């Protein structure tokens, strides 16, 4: 993009690594819509993986593209899109990685109550959903369908 500084993958990777673990991700979640809007949600989530890698989903689409891999115990509404959008701003030098880390502690961004950018939904891919042994909510024993 014109007028933007170059992409700093190292800054993104170091910021992402610092965000791993159990934190309040209140600054990165949006309020749900509709009937769920009034429900209070615990913002504490555990990220076990937040990784940047070069390339797309296929060899044909990988030139000049980066992929984010996000794994956690649960996510807030739009949390992944907000994390990725914020990390992209870090990559382009439009935000400091420290701002994201401060938002984890403060529950909001210094610049105001909302996240700096929400990544667009196109390109977002849910690859898999994993449950611990015996915790699959869709198994017949968990659903009480014996």
mmCIF file of the C-alpha atoms, coordinates in Angstrom:
data_MODEL
# 
_entry.id   MODEL 
# 
loop_
_atom_site.group_PDB 
_atom_site.id 
_atom_site.type_symbol 
_atom_site.label_atom_id 
_atom_site.label_alt_id 
_atom_site.label_comp_id 
_atom_site.label_asym_id 
_atom_site.label_entity_id 
_atom_site.label_seq_id 
_atom_site.pdbx_PDB_ins_code 
_atom_site.Cartn_x 
_atom_site.Cartn_y 
_atom_site.Cartn_z 
_atom_site.occupancy 
_atom_site.B_iso_or_equiv 
_atom_site.pdbx_formal_charge 
_atom_site.auth_seq_id 
_atom_site.auth_comp_id 
_atom_site.auth_asym_id 
_atom_site.auth_atom_id 
_atom_site.pdbx_PDB_model_num 
ATOM 1   C CA . UNK A 1 1   ? 0.000   0.000   0.000  1.00 0.00 ? 1   UNK A CA 1 
ATOM 2   C CA . UNK A 1 2   ? 1.246   3.441   -0.795 1.00 0.00 ? 2   UNK A CA 1 
ATOM 3   C CA . UNK A 1 3   ? 2.411   5.663   2.002  1.00 0.00 ? 3   UNK A CA 1 
ATOM 4   C CA . UNK A 1 4   ? 2.649   2.833   4.509  1.00 0.00 ? 4   UNK A CA 1 
ATOM 5   C CA . UNK A 1 5   ? 5.891   1.727   6.054  1.00 0.00 ? 5   UNK A CA 1 
ATOM 6   C CA . UNK A 1 6   ? 7.079   -1.779  5.250  1.00 0.00 ? 6   UNK A CA 1 
ATOM 7   C CA . UNK A 1 7   ? 5.681   -4.843  6.956  1.00 0.00 ? 7   UNK A CA 1 
ATOM 8   C CA . UNK A 1 8   ? 7.449   -5.706  10.232 1.00 0.00 ? 8   UNK A CA 1 
ATOM 9   C CA . UNK A 1 9   ? 6.720   -9.403  10.777 1.00 0.00 ? 9   UNK A CA 1 
ATOM 10  C CA . UNK A 1 10  ? 9.115   -9.528  13.731 1.00 0.00 ? 10  UNK A CA 1 
ATOM 11  C CA . UNK A 1 11  ? 7.126   -6.869  15.618 1.00 0.00 ? 11  UNK A CA 1 
ATOM 12  C CA . UNK A 1 12  ? 3.897   -8.783  14.973 1.00 0.00 ? 12  UNK A CA 1 
ATOM 13  C CA . UNK A 1 13  ? 5.423   -12.091 16.055 1.00 0.00 ? 13  UNK A CA 1 
ATOM 14  C CA . UNK A 1 14  ? 6.870   -10.691 19.286 1.00 0.00 ? 14  UNK A CA 1 
ATOM 15  C CA . UNK A 1 15  ? 3.611   -8.928  20.184 1.00 0.00 ? 15  UNK A CA 1 
ATOM 16  C CA . UNK A 1 16  ? 1.590   -12.059 19.422 1.00 0.00 ? 16  UNK A CA 1 
ATOM 17  C CA . UNK A 1 17  ? 3.916   -14.189 21.571 1.00 0.00 ? 17  UNK A CA 1 
ATOM 18  C CA . UNK A 1 18  ? 3.500   -11.779 24.497 1.00 0.00 ? 18  UNK A CA 1 
ATOM 19  C CA . UNK A 1 19  ? -0.294  -12.128 24.270 1.00 0.00 ? 19  UNK A CA 1 
ATOM 20  C CA . UNK A 1 20  ? -0.251  -15.878 24.857 1.00 0.00 ? 20  UNK A CA 1 
ATOM 21  C CA . UNK A 1 21  ? -1.664  -17.160 28.107 1.00 0.00 ? 21  UNK A CA 1 
ATOM 22  C CA . UNK A 1 22  ? -4.680  -16.300 30.216 1.00 0.00 ? 22  UNK A CA 1 
ATOM 23  C CA . UNK A 1 23  ? -5.777  -12.674 30.102 1.00 0.00 ? 23  UNK A CA 1 
ATOM 24  C CA . UNK A 1 24  ? -8.873  -10.515 30.048 1.00 0.00 ? 24  UNK A CA 1 
ATOM 25  C CA . UNK A 1 25  ? -9.492  -9.852  26.368 1.00 0.00 ? 25  UNK A CA 1 
ATOM 26  C CA . UNK A 1 26  ? -12.258 -7.321  27.116 1.00 0.00 ? 26  UNK A CA 1 
ATOM 27  C CA . UNK A 1 27  ? -10.571 -4.721  24.885 1.00 0.00 ? 27  UNK A CA 1 
ATOM 28  C CA . UNK A 1 28  ? -10.720 -7.099  21.914 1.00 0.00 ? 28  UNK A CA 1 
ATOM 29  C CA . UNK A 1 29  ? -14.320 -8.301  22.179 1.00 0.00 ? 29  UNK A CA 1 
ATOM 30  C CA . UNK A 1 30  ? -17.346 -6.531  20.764 1.00 0.00 ? 30  UNK A CA 1 
ATOM 31  C CA . UNK A 1 31  ? -20.744 -6.497  22.415 1.00 0.00 ? 31  UNK A CA 1 
ATOM 32  C CA . UNK A 1 32  ? -22.978 -9.198  20.950 1.00 0.00 ? 32  UNK A CA 1 
ATOM 33  C CA . UNK A 1 33  ? -26.022 -8.151  18.980 1.00 0.00 ? 33  UNK A CA 1 
ATOM 34  C CA . UNK A 1 34  ? -29.687 -8.784  19.601 1.00 0.00 ? 34  UNK A CA 1 
ATOM 35  C CA . UNK A 1 35  ? -30.925 -10.701 22.617 1.00 0.00 ? 35  UNK A CA 1 
ATOM 36  C CA . UNK A 1 36  ? -27.423 -11.628 23.759 1.00 0.00 ? 36  UNK A CA 1 
ATOM 37  C CA . UNK A 1 37  ? -26.458 -7.971  24.171 1.00 0.00 ? 37  UNK A CA 1 
ATOM 38  C CA . UNK A 1 38  ? -27.545 -7.845  27.820 1.00 0.00 ? 38  UNK A CA 1 
ATOM 39  C CA . UNK A 1 39  ? -25.752 -11.053 28.811 1.00 0.00 ? 39  UNK A CA 1 
ATOM 40  C CA . UNK A 1 40  ? -22.572 -10.482 30.804 1.00 0.00 ? 40  UNK A CA 1 
ATOM 41  C CA . UNK A 1 41  ? -19.654 -12.467 29.397 1.00 0.00 ? 41  UNK A CA 1 
ATOM 42  C CA . UNK A 1 42  ? -16.473 -13.306 31.280 1.00 0.00 ? 42  UNK A CA 1 
ATOM 43  C CA . UNK A 1 43  ? -13.696 -11.735 29.148 1.00 0.00 ? 43  UNK A CA 1 
ATOM 44  C CA . UNK A 1 44  ? -10.960 -14.045 30.471 1.00 0.00 ? 44  UNK A CA 1 
ATOM 45  C CA . UNK A 1 45  ? -9.713  -16.399 27.757 1.00 0.00 ? 45  UNK A CA 1 
ATOM 46  C CA . UNK A 1 46  ? -6.583  -18.464 27.317 1.00 0.00 ? 46  UNK A CA 1 
ATOM 47  C CA . UNK A 1 47  ? -4.664  -18.224 24.050 1.00 0.00 ? 47  UNK A CA 1 
ATOM 48  C CA . UNK A 1 48  ? -2.406  -21.209 23.491 1.00 0.00 ? 48  UNK A CA 1 
ATOM 49  C CA . UNK A 1 49  ? -1.365  -20.138 19.991 1.00 0.00 ? 49  UNK A CA 1 
ATOM 50  C CA . UNK A 1 50  ? -1.278  -16.803 18.185 1.00 0.00 ? 50  UNK A CA 1 
ATOM 51  C CA . UNK A 1 51  ? 1.095   -17.207 15.304 1.00 0.00 ? 51  UNK A CA 1 
ATOM 52  C CA . UNK A 1 52  ? 1.941   -15.403 12.096 1.00 0.00 ? 52  UNK A CA 1 
ATOM 53  C CA . UNK A 1 53  ? 3.209   -17.365 9.113  1.00 0.00 ? 53  UNK A CA 1 
ATOM 54  C CA . UNK A 1 54  ? 3.931   -16.405 5.543  1.00 0.00 ? 54  UNK A CA 1 
ATOM 55  C CA . UNK A 1 55  ? 1.688   -17.860 2.873  1.00 0.00 ? 55  UNK A CA 1 
ATOM 56  C CA . UNK A 1 56  ? -1.950  -18.424 2.124  1.00 0.00 ? 56  UNK A CA 1 
ATOM 57  C CA . UNK A 1 57  ? -4.113  -21.513 2.268  1.00 0.00 ? 57  UNK A CA 1 
ATOM 58  C CA . UNK A 1 58  ? -2.852  -22.742 -1.079 1.00 0.00 ? 58  UNK A CA 1 
ATOM 59  C CA . UNK A 1 59  ? 0.367   -22.426 -3.031 1.00 0.00 ? 59  UNK A CA 1 
ATOM 60  C CA . UNK A 1 60  ? -1.420  -20.310 -5.661 1.00 0.00 ? 60  UNK A CA 1 
ATOM 61  C CA . UNK A 1 61  ? -2.601  -17.751 -3.092 1.00 0.00 ? 61  UNK A CA 1 
ATOM 62  C CA . UNK A 1 62  ? 0.485   -17.563 -0.887 1.00 0.00 ? 62  UNK A CA 1 
ATOM 63  C CA . UNK A 1 63  ? 2.534   -14.886 -2.692 1.00 0.00 ? 63  UNK A CA 1 
ATOM 64  C CA . UNK A 1 64  ? 2.769   -11.807 -0.468 1.00 0.00 ? 64  UNK A CA 1 
ATOM 65  C CA . UNK A 1 65  ? 0.235   -13.106 2.035  1.00 0.00 ? 65  UNK A CA 1 
ATOM 66  C CA . UNK A 1 66  ? 0.413   -13.787 5.739  1.00 0.00 ? 66  UNK A CA 1 
ATOM 67  C CA . UNK A 1 67  ? -1.700  -16.142 7.806  1.00 0.00 ? 67  UNK A CA 1 
ATOM 68  C CA . UNK A 1 68  ? -2.587  -15.871 11.484 1.00 0.00 ? 68  UNK A CA 1 
ATOM 69  C CA . UNK A 1 69  ? -3.231  -19.033 13.473 1.00 0.00 ? 69  UNK A CA 1 
ATOM 70  C CA . UNK A 1 70  ? -5.232  -18.509 16.658 1.00 0.00 ? 70  UNK A CA 1 
ATOM 71  C CA . UNK A 1 71  ? -5.988  -21.241 19.173 1.00 0.00 ? 71  UNK A CA 1 
ATOM 72  C CA . UNK A 1 72  ? -7.609  -20.818 22.568 1.00 0.00 ? 72  UNK A CA 1 
ATOM 73  C CA . UNK A 1 73  ? -10.034 -22.236 25.067 1.00 0.00 ? 73  UNK A CA 1 
ATOM 74  C CA . UNK A 1 74  ? -12.768 -19.845 23.867 1.00 0.00 ? 74  UNK A CA 1 
ATOM 75  C CA . UNK A 1 75  ? -13.188 -16.497 22.138 1.00 0.00 ? 75  UNK A CA 1 
ATOM 76  C CA . UNK A 1 76  ? -15.272 -13.387 22.663 1.00 0.00 ? 76  UNK A CA 1 
ATOM 77  C CA . UNK A 1 77  ? -17.519 -12.035 19.908 1.00 0.00 ? 77  UNK A CA 1 
ATOM 78  C CA . UNK A 1 78  ? -15.231 -10.700 17.134 1.00 0.00 ? 78  UNK A CA 1 
ATOM 79  C CA . UNK A 1 79  ? -12.151 -11.225 19.335 1.00 0.00 ? 79  UNK A CA 1 
ATOM 80  C CA . UNK A 1 80  ? -10.099 -12.988 16.652 1.00 0.00 ? 80  UNK A CA 1 
ATOM 81  C CA . UNK A 1 81  ? -10.918 -10.377 13.989 1.00 0.00 ? 81  UNK A CA 1 
ATOM 82  C CA . UNK A 1 82  ? -10.018 -7.583  16.411 1.00 0.00 ? 82  UNK A CA 1 
ATOM 83  C CA . UNK A 1 83  ? -6.759  -9.279  17.435 1.00 0.00 ? 83  UNK A CA 1 
ATOM 84  C CA . UNK A 1 84  ? -5.732  -9.780  13.811 1.00 0.00 ? 84  UNK A CA 1 
ATOM 85  C CA . UNK A 1 85  ? -6.700  -6.236  12.819 1.00 0.00 ? 85  UNK A CA 1 
ATOM 86  C CA . UNK A 1 86  ? -4.703  -4.811  15.704 1.00 0.00 ? 86  UNK A CA 1 
ATOM 87  C CA . UNK A 1 87  ? -1.679  -6.985  14.920 1.00 0.00 ? 87  UNK A CA 1 
ATOM 88  C CA . UNK A 1 88  ? -1.811  -5.830  11.284 1.00 0.00 ? 88  UNK A CA 1 
ATOM 89  C CA . UNK A 1 89  ? -1.592  -2.239  12.540 1.00 0.00 ? 89  UNK A CA 1 
ATOM 90  C CA . UNK A 1 90  ? 1.469   -3.239  14.572 1.00 0.00 ? 90  UNK A CA 1 
ATOM 91  C CA . UNK A 1 91  ? 2.969   -4.817  11.463 1.00 0.00 ? 91  UNK A CA 1 
ATOM 92  C CA . UNK A 1 92  ? 2.564   -1.614  9.477  1.00 0.00 ? 92  UNK A CA 1 
ATOM 93  C CA . UNK A 1 93  ? 3.922   0.547   12.301 1.00 0.00 ? 93  UNK A CA 1 
ATOM 94  C CA . UNK A 1 94  ? 0.588   2.276   12.919 1.00 0.00 ? 94  UNK A CA 1 
ATOM 95  C CA . UNK A 1 95  ? 0.464   0.997   16.514 1.00 0.00 ? 95  UNK A CA 1 
ATOM 96  C CA . UNK A 1 96  ? 3.051   -0.098  19.019 1.00 0.00 ? 96  UNK A CA 1 
ATOM 97  C CA . UNK A 1 97  ? 2.869   -3.668  20.276 1.00 0.00 ? 97  UNK A CA 1 
ATOM 98  C CA . UNK A 1 98  ? 2.886   -2.259  23.784 1.00 0.00 ? 98  UNK A CA 1 
ATOM 99  C CA . UNK A 1 99  ? -0.528  -0.690  23.149 1.00 0.00 ? 99  UNK A CA 1 
ATOM 100 C CA . UNK A 1 100 ? -2.033  -4.153  22.647 1.00 0.00 ? 100 UNK A CA 1 
ATOM 101 C CA . UNK A 1 101 ? -0.375  -5.454  25.792 1.00 0.00 ? 101 UNK A CA 1 
ATOM 102 C CA . UNK A 1 102 ? -1.612  -2.440  27.777 1.00 0.00 ? 102 UNK A CA 1 
ATOM 103 C CA . UNK A 1 103 ? -5.119  -3.095  26.457 1.00 0.00 ? 103 UNK A CA 1 
ATOM 104 C CA . UNK A 1 104 ? -4.947  -6.599  27.924 1.00 0.00 ? 104 UNK A CA 1 
ATOM 105 C CA . UNK A 1 105 ? -4.261  -5.085  31.344 1.00 0.00 ? 105 UNK A CA 1 
ATOM 106 C CA . UNK A 1 106 ? -6.550  -2.034  31.104 1.00 0.00 ? 106 UNK A CA 1 
ATOM 107 C CA . UNK A 1 107 ? -9.473  -3.675  29.296 1.00 0.00 ? 107 UNK A CA 1 
ATOM 108 C CA . UNK A 1 108 ? -9.516  -0.887  26.707 1.00 0.00 ? 108 UNK A CA 1 
ATOM 109 C CA . UNK A 1 109 ? -7.267  0.948   24.303 1.00 0.00 ? 109 UNK A CA 1 
ATOM 110 C CA . UNK A 1 110 ? -5.735  4.301   25.198 1.00 0.00 ? 110 UNK A CA 1 
ATOM 111 C CA . UNK A 1 111 ? -7.213  5.769   22.031 1.00 0.00 ? 111 UNK A CA 1 
ATOM 112 C CA . UNK A 1 112 ? -10.740 5.178   23.296 1.00 0.00 ? 112 UNK A CA 1 
ATOM 113 C CA . UNK A 1 113 ? -13.116 2.399   24.118 1.00 0.00 ? 113 UNK A CA 1 
ATOM 114 C CA . UNK A 1 114 ? -13.034 0.610   20.766 1.00 0.00 ? 114 UNK A CA 1 
ATOM 115 C CA . UNK A 1 115 ? -10.361 -1.484  19.089 1.00 0.00 ? 115 UNK A CA 1 
ATOM 116 C CA . UNK A 1 116 ? -8.332  0.236   16.379 1.00 0.00 ? 116 UNK A CA 1 
ATOM 117 C CA . UNK A 1 117 ? -9.510  -2.006  13.532 1.00 0.00 ? 117 UNK A CA 1 
ATOM 118 C CA . UNK A 1 118 ? -11.575 -5.121  12.975 1.00 0.00 ? 118 UNK A CA 1 
ATOM 119 C CA . UNK A 1 119 ? -10.179 -7.393  10.270 1.00 0.00 ? 119 UNK A CA 1 
ATOM 120 C CA . UNK A 1 120 ? -12.728 -8.101  7.527  1.00 0.00 ? 120 UNK A CA 1 
ATOM 121 C CA . UNK A 1 121 ? -14.503 -11.471 7.681  1.00 0.00 ? 121 UNK A CA 1 
ATOM 122 C CA . UNK A 1 122 ? -13.473 -12.623 4.215  1.00 0.00 ? 122 UNK A CA 1 
ATOM 123 C CA . UNK A 1 123 ? -10.414 -14.780 4.514  1.00 0.00 ? 123 UNK A CA 1 
ATOM 124 C CA . UNK A 1 124 ? -11.351 -15.882 8.033  1.00 0.00 ? 124 UNK A CA 1 
ATOM 125 C CA . UNK A 1 125 ? -11.406 -19.677 8.113  1.00 0.00 ? 125 UNK A CA 1 
ATOM 126 C CA . UNK A 1 126 ? -12.477 -21.929 10.973 1.00 0.00 ? 126 UNK A CA 1 
ATOM 127 C CA . UNK A 1 127 ? -10.165 -24.881 10.528 1.00 0.00 ? 127 UNK A CA 1 
ATOM 128 C CA . UNK A 1 128 ? -11.221 -27.105 13.404 1.00 0.00 ? 128 UNK A CA 1 
ATOM 129 C CA . UNK A 1 129 ? -12.949 -27.292 16.760 1.00 0.00 ? 129 UNK A CA 1 
ATOM 130 C CA . UNK A 1 130 ? -11.351 -29.529 19.366 1.00 0.00 ? 130 UNK A CA 1 
ATOM 131 C CA . UNK A 1 131 ? -12.753 -30.737 22.661 1.00 0.00 ? 131 UNK A CA 1 
ATOM 132 C CA . UNK A 1 132 ? -10.964 -32.451 25.527 1.00 0.00 ? 132 UNK A CA 1 
ATOM 133 C CA . UNK A 1 133 ? -11.756 -36.133 25.972 1.00 0.00 ? 133 UNK A CA 1 
ATOM 134 C CA . UNK A 1 134 ? -15.252 -36.543 27.401 1.00 0.00 ? 134 UNK A CA 1 
ATOM 135 C CA . UNK A 1 135 ? -16.206 -32.880 26.861 1.00 0.00 ? 135 UNK A CA 1 
ATOM 136 C CA . UNK A 1 136 ? -17.682 -33.060 23.332 1.00 0.00 ? 136 UNK A CA 1 
ATOM 137 C CA . UNK A 1 137 ? -21.096 -31.370 23.706 1.00 0.00 ? 137 UNK A CA 1 
ATOM 138 C CA . UNK A 1 138 ? -22.342 -33.131 20.579 1.00 0.00 ? 138 UNK A CA 1 
ATOM 139 C CA . UNK A 1 139 ? -21.660 -36.697 21.662 1.00 0.00 ? 139 UNK A CA 1 
ATOM 140 C CA . UNK A 1 140 ? -24.687 -38.790 22.606 1.00 0.00 ? 140 UNK A CA 1 
ATOM 141 C CA . UNK A 1 141 ? -23.427 -39.317 26.177 1.00 0.00 ? 141 UNK A CA 1 
ATOM 142 C CA . UNK A 1 142 ? -22.861 -35.575 26.758 1.00 0.00 ? 142 UNK A CA 1 
ATOM 143 C CA . UNK A 1 143 ? -26.256 -34.640 25.358 1.00 0.00 ? 143 UNK A CA 1 
ATOM 144 C CA . UNK A 1 144 ? -28.078 -37.169 27.519 1.00 0.00 ? 144 UNK A CA 1 
ATOM 145 C CA . UNK A 1 145 ? -29.218 -39.168 24.488 1.00 0.00 ? 145 UNK A CA 1 
ATOM 146 C CA . UNK A 1 146 ? -28.416 -42.606 25.912 1.00 0.00 ? 146 UNK A CA 1 
# 
